[in-house]
Coordinates of C-alpha atoms and ligand atoms in Angstrom, one line a residue:
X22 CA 10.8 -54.8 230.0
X23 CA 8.2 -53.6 227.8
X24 CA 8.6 -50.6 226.0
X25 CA 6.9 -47.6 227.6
X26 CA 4.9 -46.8 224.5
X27 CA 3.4 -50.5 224.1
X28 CA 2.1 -50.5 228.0
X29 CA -1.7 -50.4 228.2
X30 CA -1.8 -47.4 229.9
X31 CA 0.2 -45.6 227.4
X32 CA -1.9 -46.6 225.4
X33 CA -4.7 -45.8 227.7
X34 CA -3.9 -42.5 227.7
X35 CA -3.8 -41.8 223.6
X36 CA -6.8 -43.4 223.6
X37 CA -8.3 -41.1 225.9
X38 CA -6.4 -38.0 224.1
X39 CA -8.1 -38.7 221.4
X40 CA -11.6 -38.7 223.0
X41 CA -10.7 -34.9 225.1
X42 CA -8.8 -33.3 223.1
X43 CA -11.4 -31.1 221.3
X44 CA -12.8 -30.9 224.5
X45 CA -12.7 -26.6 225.6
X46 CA -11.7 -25.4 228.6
X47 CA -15.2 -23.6 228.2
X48 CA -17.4 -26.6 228.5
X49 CA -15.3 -27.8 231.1
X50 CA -15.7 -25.3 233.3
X51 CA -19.5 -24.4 232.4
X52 CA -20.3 -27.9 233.6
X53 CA -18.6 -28.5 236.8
X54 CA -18.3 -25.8 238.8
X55 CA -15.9 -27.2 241.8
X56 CA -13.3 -27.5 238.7
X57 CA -11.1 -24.7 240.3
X58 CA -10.9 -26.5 243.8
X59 CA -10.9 -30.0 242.7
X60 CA -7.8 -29.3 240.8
X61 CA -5.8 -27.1 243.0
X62 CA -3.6 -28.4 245.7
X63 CA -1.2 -27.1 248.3
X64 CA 2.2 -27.6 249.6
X65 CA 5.1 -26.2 251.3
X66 CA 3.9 -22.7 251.2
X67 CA 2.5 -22.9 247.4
X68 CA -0.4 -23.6 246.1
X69 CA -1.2 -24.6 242.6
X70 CA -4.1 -24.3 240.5
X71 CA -3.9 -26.6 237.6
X72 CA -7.5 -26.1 236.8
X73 CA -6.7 -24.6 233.4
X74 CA -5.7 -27.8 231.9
X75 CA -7.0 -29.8 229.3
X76 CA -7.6 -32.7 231.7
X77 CA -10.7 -34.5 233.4
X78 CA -10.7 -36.6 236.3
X79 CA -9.9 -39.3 234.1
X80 CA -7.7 -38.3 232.6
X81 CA -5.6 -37.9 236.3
X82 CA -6.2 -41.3 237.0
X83 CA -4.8 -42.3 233.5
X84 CA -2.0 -40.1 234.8
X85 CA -1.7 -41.4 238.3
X86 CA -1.8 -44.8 236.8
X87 CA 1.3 -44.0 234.7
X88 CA 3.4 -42.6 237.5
X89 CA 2.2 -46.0 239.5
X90 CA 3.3 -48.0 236.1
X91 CA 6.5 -46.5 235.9
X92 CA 7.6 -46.7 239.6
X93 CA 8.0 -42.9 240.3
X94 CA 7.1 -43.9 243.9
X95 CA 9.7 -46.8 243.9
X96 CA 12.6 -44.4 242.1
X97 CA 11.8 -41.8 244.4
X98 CA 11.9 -44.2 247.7
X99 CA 15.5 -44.8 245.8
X100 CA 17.0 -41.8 245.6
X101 CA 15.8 -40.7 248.9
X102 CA 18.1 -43.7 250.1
X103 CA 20.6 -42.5 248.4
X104 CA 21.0 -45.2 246.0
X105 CA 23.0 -44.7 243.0
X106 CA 20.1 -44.1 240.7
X107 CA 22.6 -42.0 238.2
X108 CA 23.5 -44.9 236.8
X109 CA 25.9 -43.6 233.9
X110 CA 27.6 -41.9 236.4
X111 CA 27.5 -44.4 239.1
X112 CA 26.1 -41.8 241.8
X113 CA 23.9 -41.3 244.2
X114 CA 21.2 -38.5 243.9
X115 CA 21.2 -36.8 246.9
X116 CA 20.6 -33.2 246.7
X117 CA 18.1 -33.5 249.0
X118 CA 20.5 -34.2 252.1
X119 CA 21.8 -30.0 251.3
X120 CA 18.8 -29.1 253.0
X121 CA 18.4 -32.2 255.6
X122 CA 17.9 -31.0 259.0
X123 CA 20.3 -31.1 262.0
X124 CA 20.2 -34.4 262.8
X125 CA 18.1 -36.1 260.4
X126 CA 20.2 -39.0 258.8
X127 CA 20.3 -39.1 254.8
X128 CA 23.0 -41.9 253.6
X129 CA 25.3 -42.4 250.7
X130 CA 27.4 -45.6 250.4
X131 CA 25.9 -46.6 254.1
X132 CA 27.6 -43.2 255.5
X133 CA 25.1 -40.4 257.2
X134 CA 26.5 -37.4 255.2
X135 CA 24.2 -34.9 256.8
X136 CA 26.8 -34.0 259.6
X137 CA 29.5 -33.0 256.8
X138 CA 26.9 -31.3 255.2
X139 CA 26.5 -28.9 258.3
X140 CA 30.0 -28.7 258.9
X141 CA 30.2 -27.2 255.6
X142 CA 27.0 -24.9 255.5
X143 CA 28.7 -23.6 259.4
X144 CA 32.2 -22.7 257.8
X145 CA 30.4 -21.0 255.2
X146 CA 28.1 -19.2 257.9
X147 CA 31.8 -18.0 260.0
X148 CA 33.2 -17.0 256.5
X149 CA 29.9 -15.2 254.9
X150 CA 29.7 -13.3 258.6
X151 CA 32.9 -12.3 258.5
X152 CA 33.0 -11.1 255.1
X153 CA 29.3 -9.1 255.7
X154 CA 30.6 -7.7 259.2
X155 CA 34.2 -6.8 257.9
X156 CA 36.0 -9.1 259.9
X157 CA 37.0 -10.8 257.0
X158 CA 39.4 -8.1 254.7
X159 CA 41.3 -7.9 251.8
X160 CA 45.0 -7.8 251.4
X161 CA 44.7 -4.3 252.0
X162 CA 42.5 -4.2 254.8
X163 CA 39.8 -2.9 253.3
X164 CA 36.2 -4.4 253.8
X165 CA 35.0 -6.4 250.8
X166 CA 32.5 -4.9 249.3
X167 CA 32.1 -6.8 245.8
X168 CA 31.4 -10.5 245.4
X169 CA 32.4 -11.6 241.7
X170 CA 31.1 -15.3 241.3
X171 CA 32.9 -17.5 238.8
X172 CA 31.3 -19.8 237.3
X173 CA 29.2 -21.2 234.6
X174 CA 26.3 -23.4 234.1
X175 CA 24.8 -25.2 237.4
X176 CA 27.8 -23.4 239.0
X177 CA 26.5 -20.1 237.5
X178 CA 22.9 -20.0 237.4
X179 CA 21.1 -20.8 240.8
X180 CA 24.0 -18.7 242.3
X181 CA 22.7 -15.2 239.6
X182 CA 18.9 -16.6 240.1
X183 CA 19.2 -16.8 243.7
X184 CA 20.6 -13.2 244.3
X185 CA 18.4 -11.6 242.2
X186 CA 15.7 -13.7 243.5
X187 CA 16.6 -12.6 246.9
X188 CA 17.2 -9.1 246.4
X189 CA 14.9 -7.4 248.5
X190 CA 17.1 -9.7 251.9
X191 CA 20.6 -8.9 250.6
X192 CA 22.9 -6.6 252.0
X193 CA 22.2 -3.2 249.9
X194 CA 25.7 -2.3 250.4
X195 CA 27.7 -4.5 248.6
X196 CA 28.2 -5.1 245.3
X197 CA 27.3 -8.9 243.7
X198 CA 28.3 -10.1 240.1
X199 CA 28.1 -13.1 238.3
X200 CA 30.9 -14.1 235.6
X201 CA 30.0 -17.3 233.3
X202 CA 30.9 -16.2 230.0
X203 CA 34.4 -17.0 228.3
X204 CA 34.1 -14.1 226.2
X205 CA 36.5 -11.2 228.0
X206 CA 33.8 -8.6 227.6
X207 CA 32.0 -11.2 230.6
X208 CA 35.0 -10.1 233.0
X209 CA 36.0 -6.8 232.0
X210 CA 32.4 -5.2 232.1
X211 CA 32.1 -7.0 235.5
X212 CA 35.0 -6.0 236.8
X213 CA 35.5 -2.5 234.9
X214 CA 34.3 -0.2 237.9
X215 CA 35.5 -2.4 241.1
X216 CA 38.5 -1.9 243.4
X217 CA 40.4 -4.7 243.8
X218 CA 40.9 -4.2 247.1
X219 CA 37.6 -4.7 248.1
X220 CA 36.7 -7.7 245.9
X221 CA 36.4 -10.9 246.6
X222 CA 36.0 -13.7 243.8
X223 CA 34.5 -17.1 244.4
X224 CA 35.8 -19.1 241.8
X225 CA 33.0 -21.9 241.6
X226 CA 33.4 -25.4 240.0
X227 CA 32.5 -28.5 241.1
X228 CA 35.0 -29.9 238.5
X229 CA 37.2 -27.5 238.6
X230 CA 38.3 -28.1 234.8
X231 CA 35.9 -26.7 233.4
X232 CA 37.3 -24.4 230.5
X233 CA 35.1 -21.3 230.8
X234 CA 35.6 -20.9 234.6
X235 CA 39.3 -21.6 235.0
X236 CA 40.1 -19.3 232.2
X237 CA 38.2 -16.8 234.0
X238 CA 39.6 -17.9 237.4
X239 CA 43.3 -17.2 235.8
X240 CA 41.8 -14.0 234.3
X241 CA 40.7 -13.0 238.1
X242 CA 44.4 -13.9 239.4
X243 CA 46.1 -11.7 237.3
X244 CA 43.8 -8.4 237.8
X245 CA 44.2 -9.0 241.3
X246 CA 48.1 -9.2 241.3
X247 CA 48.5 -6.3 238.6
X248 CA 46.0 -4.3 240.6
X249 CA 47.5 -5.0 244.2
X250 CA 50.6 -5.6 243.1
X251 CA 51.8 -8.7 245.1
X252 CA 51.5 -12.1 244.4
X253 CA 50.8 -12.1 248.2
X254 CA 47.4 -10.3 247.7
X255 CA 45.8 -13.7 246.0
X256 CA 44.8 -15.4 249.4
X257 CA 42.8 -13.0 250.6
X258 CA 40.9 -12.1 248.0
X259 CA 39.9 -15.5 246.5
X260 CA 37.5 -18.3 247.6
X261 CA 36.9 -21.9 245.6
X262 CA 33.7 -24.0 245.8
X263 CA 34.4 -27.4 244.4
X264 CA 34.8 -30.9 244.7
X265 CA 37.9 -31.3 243.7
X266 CA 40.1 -29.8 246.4
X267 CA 43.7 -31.4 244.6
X268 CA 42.7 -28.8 241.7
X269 CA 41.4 -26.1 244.0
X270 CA 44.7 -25.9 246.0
X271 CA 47.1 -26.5 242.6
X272 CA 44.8 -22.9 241.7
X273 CA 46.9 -21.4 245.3
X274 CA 43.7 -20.6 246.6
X275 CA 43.8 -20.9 250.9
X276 CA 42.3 -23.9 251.9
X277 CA 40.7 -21.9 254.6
X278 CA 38.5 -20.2 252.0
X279 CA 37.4 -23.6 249.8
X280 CA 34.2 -25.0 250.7
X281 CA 33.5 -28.7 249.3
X282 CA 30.4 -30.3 248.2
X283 CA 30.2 -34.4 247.1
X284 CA 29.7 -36.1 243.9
X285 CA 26.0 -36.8 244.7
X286 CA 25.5 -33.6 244.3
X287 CA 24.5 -32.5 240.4
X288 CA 25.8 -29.3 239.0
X289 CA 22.1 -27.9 238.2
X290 CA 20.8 -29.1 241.6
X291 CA 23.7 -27.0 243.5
X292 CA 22.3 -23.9 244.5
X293 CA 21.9 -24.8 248.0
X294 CA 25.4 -26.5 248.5
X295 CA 28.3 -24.8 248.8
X296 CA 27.8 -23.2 245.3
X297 CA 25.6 -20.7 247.3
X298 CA 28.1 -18.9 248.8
X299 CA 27.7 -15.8 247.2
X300 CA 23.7 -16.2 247.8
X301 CA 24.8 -16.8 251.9
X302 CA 26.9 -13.6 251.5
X303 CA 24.1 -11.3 250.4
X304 CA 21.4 -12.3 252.4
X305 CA 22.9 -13.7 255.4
X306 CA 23.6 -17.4 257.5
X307 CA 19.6 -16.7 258.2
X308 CA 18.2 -16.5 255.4
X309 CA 19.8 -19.0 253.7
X310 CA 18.5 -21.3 256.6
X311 CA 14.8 -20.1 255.7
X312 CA 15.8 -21.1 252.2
X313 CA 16.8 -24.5 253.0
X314 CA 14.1 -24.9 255.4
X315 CA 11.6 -24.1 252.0
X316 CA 13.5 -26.6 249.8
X317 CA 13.3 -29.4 253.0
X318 CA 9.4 -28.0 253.2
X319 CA 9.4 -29.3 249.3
X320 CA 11.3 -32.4 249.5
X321 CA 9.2 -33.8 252.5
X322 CA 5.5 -32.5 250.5
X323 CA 6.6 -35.1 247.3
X324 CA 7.9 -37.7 249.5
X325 CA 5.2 -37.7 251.7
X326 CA 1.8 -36.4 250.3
X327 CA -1.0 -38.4 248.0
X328 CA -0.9 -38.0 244.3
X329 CA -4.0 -36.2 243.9
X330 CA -2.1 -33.0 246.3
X331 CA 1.1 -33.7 245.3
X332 CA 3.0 -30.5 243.5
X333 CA 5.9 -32.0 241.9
X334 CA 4.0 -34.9 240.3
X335 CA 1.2 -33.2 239.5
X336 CA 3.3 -30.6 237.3
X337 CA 5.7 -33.4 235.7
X338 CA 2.5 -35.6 234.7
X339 CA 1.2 -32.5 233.1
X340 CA 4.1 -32.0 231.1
X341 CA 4.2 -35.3 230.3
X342 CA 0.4 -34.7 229.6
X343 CA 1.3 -32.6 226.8
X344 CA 4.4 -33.1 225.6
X345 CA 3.9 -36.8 224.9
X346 CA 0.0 -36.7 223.7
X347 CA -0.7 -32.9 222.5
X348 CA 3.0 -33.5 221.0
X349 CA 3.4 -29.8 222.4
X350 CA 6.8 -29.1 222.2
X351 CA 7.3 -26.7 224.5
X352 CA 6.4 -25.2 228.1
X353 CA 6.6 -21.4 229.1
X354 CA 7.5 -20.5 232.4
X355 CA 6.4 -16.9 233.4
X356 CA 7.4 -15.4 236.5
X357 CA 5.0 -12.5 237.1
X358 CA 7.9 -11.2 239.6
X359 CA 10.5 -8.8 238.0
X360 CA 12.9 -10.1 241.0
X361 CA 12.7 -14.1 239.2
X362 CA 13.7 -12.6 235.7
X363 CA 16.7 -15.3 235.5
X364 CA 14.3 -18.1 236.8
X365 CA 13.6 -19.8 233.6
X366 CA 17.2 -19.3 232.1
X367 CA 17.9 -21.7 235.6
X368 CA 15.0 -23.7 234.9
X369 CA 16.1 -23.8 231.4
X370 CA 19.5 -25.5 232.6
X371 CA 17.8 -27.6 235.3
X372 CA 15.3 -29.2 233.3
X373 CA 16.7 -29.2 229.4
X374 CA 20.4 -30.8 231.0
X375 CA 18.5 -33.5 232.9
X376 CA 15.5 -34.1 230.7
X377 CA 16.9 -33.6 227.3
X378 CA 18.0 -37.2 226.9
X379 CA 17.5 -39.7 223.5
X380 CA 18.2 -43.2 225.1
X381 CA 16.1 -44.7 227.8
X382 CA 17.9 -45.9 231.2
X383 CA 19.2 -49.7 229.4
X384 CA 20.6 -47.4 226.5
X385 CA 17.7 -47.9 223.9
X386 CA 16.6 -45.2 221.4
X387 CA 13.4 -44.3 222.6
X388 CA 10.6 -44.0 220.5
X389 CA 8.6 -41.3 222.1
X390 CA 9.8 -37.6 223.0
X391 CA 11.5 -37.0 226.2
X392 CA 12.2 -33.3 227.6
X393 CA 10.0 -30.2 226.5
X394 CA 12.2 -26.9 225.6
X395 CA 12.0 -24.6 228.3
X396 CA 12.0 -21.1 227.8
X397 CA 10.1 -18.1 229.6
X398 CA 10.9 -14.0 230.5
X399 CA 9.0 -12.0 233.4
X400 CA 5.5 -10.6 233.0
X401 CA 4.8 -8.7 232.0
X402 CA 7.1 -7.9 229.7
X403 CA 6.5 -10.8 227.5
X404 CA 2.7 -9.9 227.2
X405 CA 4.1 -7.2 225.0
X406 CA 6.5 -9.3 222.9
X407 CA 5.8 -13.1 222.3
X408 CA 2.5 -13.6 224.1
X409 CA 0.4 -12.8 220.7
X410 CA 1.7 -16.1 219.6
X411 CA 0.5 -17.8 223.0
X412 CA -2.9 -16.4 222.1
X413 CA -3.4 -16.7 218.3
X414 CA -0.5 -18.2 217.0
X415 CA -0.6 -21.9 215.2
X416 CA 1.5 -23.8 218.3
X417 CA 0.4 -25.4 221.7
X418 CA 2.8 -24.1 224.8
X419 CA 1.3 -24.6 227.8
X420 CA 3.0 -22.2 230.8
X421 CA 3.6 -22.1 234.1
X422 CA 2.6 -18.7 235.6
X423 CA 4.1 -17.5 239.0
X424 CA 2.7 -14.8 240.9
X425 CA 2.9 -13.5 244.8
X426 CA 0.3 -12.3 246.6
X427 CA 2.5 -9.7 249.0
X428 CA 5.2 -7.2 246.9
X429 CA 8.5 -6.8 247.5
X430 CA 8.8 -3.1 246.6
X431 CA 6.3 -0.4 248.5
X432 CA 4.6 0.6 245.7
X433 CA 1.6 -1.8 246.4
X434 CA -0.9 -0.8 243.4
X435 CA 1.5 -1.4 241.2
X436 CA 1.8 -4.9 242.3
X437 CA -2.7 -5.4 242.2
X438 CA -1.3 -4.2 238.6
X439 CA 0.6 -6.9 237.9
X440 CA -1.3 -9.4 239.3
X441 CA -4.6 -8.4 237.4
X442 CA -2.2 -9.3 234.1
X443 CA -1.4 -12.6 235.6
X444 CA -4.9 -13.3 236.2
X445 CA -6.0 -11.8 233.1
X446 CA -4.1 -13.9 230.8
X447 CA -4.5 -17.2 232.5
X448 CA -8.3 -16.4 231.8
X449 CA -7.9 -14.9 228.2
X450 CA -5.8 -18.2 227.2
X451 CA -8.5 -20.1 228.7
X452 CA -11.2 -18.5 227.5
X453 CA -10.5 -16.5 224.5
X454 CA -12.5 -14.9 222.9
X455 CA -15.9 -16.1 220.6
X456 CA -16.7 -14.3 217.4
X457 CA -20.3 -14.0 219.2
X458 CA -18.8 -12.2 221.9
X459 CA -17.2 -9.5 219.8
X460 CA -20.1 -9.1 217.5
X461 CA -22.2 -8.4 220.6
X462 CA -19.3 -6.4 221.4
X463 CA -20.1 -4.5 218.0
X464 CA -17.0 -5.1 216.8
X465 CA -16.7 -4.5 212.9
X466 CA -17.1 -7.7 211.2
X467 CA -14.1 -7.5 208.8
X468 CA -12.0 -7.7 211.8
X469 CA -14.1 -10.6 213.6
X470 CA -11.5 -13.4 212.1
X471 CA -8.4 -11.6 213.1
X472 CA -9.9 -10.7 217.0
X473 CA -11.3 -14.3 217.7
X474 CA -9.1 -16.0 220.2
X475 CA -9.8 -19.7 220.4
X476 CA -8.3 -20.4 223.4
X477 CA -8.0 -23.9 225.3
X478 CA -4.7 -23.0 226.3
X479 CA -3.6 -24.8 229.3
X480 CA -1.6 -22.9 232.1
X481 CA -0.7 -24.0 235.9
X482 CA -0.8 -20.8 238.4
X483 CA 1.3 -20.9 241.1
X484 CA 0.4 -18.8 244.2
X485 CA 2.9 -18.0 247.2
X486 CA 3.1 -15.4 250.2
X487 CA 5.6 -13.4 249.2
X488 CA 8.7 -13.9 247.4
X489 CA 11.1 -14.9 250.4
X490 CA 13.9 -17.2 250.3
X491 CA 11.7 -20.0 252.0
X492 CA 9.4 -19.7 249.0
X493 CA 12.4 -19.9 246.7
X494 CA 13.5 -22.8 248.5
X495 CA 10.4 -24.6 247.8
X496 CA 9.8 -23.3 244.0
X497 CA 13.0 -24.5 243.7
X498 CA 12.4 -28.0 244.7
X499 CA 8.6 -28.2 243.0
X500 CA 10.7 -28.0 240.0
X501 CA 13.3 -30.5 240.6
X502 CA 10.7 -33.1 241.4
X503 CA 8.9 -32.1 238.7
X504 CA 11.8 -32.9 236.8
X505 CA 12.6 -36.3 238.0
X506 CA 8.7 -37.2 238.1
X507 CA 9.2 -36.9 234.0
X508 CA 12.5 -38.6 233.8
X509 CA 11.5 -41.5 235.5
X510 CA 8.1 -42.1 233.2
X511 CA 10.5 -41.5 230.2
X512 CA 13.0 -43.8 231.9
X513 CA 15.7 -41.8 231.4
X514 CA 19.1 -40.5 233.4
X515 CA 18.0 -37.2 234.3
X516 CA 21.5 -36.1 236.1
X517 CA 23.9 -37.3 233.6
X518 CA 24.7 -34.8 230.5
X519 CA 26.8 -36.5 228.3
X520 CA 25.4 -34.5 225.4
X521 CA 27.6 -31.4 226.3
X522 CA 31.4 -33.4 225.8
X523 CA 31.5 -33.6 222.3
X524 CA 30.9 -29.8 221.7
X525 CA 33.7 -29.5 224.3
X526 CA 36.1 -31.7 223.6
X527 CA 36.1 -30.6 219.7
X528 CA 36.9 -26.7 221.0
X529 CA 39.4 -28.5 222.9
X530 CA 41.1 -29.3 218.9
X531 CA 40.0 -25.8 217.4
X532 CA 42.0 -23.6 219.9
X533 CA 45.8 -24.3 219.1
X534 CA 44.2 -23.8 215.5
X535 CA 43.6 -19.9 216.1
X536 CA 46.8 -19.6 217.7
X537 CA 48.4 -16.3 215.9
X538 CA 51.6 -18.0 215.6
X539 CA 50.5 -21.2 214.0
X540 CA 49.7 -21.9 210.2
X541 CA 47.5 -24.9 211.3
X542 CA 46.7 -27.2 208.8
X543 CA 42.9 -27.7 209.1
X544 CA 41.2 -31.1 208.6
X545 CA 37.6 -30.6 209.4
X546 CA 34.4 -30.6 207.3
X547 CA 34.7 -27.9 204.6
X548 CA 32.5 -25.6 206.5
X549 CA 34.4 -25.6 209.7
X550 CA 37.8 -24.8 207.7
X551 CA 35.9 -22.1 206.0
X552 CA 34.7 -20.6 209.3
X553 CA 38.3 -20.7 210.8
X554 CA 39.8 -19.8 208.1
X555 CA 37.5 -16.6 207.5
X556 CA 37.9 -15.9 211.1
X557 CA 42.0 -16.1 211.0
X558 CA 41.7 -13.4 208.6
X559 CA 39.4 -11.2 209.5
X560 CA 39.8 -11.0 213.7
X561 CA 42.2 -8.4 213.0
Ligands
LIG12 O1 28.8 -28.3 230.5 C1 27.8 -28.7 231.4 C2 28.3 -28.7 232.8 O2 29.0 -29.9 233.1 C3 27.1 -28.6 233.7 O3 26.4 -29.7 234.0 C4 27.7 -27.9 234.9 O4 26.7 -27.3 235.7 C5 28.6 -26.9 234.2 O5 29.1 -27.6 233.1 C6 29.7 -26.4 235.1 O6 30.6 -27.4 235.6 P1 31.6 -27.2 236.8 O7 30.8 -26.8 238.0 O8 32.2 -28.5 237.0 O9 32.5 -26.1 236.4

């Protein structure tokens, strides 16, 4: 196969770099004035305007050309089918069957698994019911009240995203919390103010090995028992997500209350499996519906609609755009909605685990630079901290910003507030600002070179309703296409993550080493015995 840099389109496409890239976003908008619609599109209740990119019509047809090249159509007619496109893994891809209608068949191994996926999302319906309606109780027989999810990464952060996402549909009198962190103070703070007899913890792992969470999960065992003071008390008061039932059940926790999802199912594309339970329990069997119905919406837009209106591939050949010709190294992703302030921390997971990969599908080096660093914070509170480096700073970052026309809170000027600021920077990275302009401005000329914005910085805004969880749903999604759109031009595994073992398996060595007990003799690098050794003396 030939390498993806020595294709003619790649090379196409530097070519053509090379001819736009002093091109302004000025010129191109002065010119052509049916920019804006030409390059917007629409899908699954949002609509993007890309129109703020360094781009031309030809250089989407470069674009399209690449996608056609490297068979995004093909790999995504793959995974649909449930072929094993994970291919270090040797697994199907299948997230999409989560959201699969009633009825519609989605295969794996030649076996419809969208019934078992409804029998599922149903049991967690009954149990999220009877846990919001009181039905469901704690040892005690009090009502739960708090939800403590357990859980890290993929198992983690849709789960936190979601809730908070989802806020304004949960059930305002219980309590939700989200425990990731294998330092203590992650439990204890979460924990500090509950009563046990009215907390519920969902102890979620696919693997259900993973260090952080079953340390956490023990954690959680004992509080209960010391607090409730039976053994007994654990059944009620504990519920497992996993795919690994043998583990769940050596845990003790009731069968009844474990809720199973498939190894076709990543841990970063989760959030509408099973690992949404806690998301189910604060907004309800219904809403969760809508917010499957949003991700379906999603799913069915890429599989189905042309290039030139198709979300997900538009936004992953743009970062492709940019991270492989204006070798920008990272993207921004602003959620003008204080409600998705943990949206790029998911994204962060979603697109840095699957993208961030150094060998190319037949295990080759590649020689071109795969996944962009994702990073972002709500507007507009990082207006007031990093954006001055957006504006005027030396680096090229192009950013996704996310804005809703309808708010969430009654305080409806406020919101017009906060949308002006979305629109406002969109058009001042454009734009900027000409030293022209602020001379005619009378600015004073000794502070022309520091006030001159240059501008031509690229940004996609994306438009919904409102912030509902059918609009999650289908942000969600965008972004997951999006995702494998650039993983299959960089012809990489975008749902393996070998990358994280090593750092794993050598804390795995370090722990019996910080045992109190033991003088461990230490054979690592001299900086690592240092470190331990400094540590062993100091940690008091
Ligand atoms: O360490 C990375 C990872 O394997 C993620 O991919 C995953 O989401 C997370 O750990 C948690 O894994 P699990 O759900 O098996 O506990």
């Amino acid at each position: 196969m030939t390498a993806l840099t020595q294709t003619a389109i790649w090379r196409a496409l530097k070519a053509h770099h090379a001819a736009i890239e002093d091109l302004h976003l000025r010129t191109l908008f002065a010119d052509d004035p049916g920019r804006a619609i030409r390059f917007s599109a629409e899908g699954a209740g949002l609509f993007l305007d890309y129109s703020k990119n360094r781009i031309t019509d030809e250089t989407l047809r470069l674009l399209f050309l690449l996608a056609e090249n490297c068979g995004v159509a093909e790999r995504r007619a793959a995974m649909f089918s449930g072929a094993k496109i994970n291919t270090t893994e040797r697994r199907a891809v299948l997230h999409m069957a989560l959201r699969a209608p009633r009825g519609t068949r989605m295969t794996v191994d030649g076996v419809d698994v969208v019934p078992d996926v409804h029998k599922v999302l149903d049991a967690m319906a009954r149990f999220a019911t009877g846990i919001r309606n009181g039905e469901i109780t704690g040892h005690t027989g009090k009502r739960i009240r708090n939800v403590v999810n357990i859980g890290i990464g993929g198992s983690y952060l849709g789960p936190e995203m979601a809730y908070f996402a989802l806020r304004a549909f949960s059930d305002r009198s219980m309590i939700f919390r989200f425990v990731a962190n294998v330092d203590g103070t992650d439990f204890h703070e979460a924990t500090l103010d509950l009563d046990a007899a009215e907390t519920l913890f969902i102890v979620s792992s696919k693997t259900f090995t993973t260090l952080e969470t079953m340390t956490n999960a023990a954690t959680a065992r004992a509080w209960i028992v010391e607090k409730l003071g039976t053994d007994a008390a654990v059944g009620k008061h504990f519920a497992a997500i996993s795919t690994n039932i043998g583990g769940v059940t050596n845990f003790g926790i009731d069968v009844a209350n474990t809720f199973g999802f498939w190894d076709w199912v990543g841990g970063r594309y989760s959030m509408d499996s099973a690992i949404g339970l806690s998301t189910m329990i604060a907004v309800g069997p219904d809403n969760f519906s809508a917010m499957l119905a949003g991700f379906h919406a999603m799913d069915e837009h890429f599989r189905t609609a042309p290039p030139s209106r198709n979300l997900p591939l538009l936004l992953g050949l743009l970062s492709v755009w940019y991270n492989n010709f204006f070798s920008a190294q990272t993207i921004g992703i602003m959620p003008y909605a204080a409600h998705l302030a943990r949206f790029p921390a998911y994204l962060q997971q979603l697109q840095m685990e699957s993208n961030g990969k150094h060998v190319d599908l037949d295990g080759q080096v590649v020689d071109y630079q795969t996944g962009p660093i994702i990073w972002g914070e709500s507007g507009t509170d990082g207006q007031h901290s990093f954006y001055q480096l957006l504006h005027q700073g030396t680096k090229l970052v192009p950013c996704d910003l996310i804005g809703f026309c309808s708010p969430l809170s009654p305080l409806t000027e406020q919101h017009d507030l906060l949308m002006a600021n979305l629109f406002a920077q969109s058009e001042a990275l454009a734009f900027g600002k000409t030293a022209e302009a602020l001379k005619a401005e009378g600015s004073p000329d000794f502070q022309t070179p520091f006030r001159v914005a240059e501008g031509n910085r690229p940004t996609n805004t994306i438009l919904a309703q409102k912030l509902d969880p059918a609009t999650l749903g289908s942000l969600v999604a965008l972004y997951e296409h999006s995702v494998f759109t650039q993983g299959t031009i960089w012809s990489i595994d975008s749902f393996d993550q070998w990358g994280v073992e090593l750092g794993k398996v050598l804390a795995i060595h370090i722990i019996p080493e910080l045992d109190r007990d033991a003088e461990p003799k230490l054979s690592h690098d001299t900086s690592t015995n240092a470190l331990i050794g400094r540590y062993r003396r100091l940690r008091g």
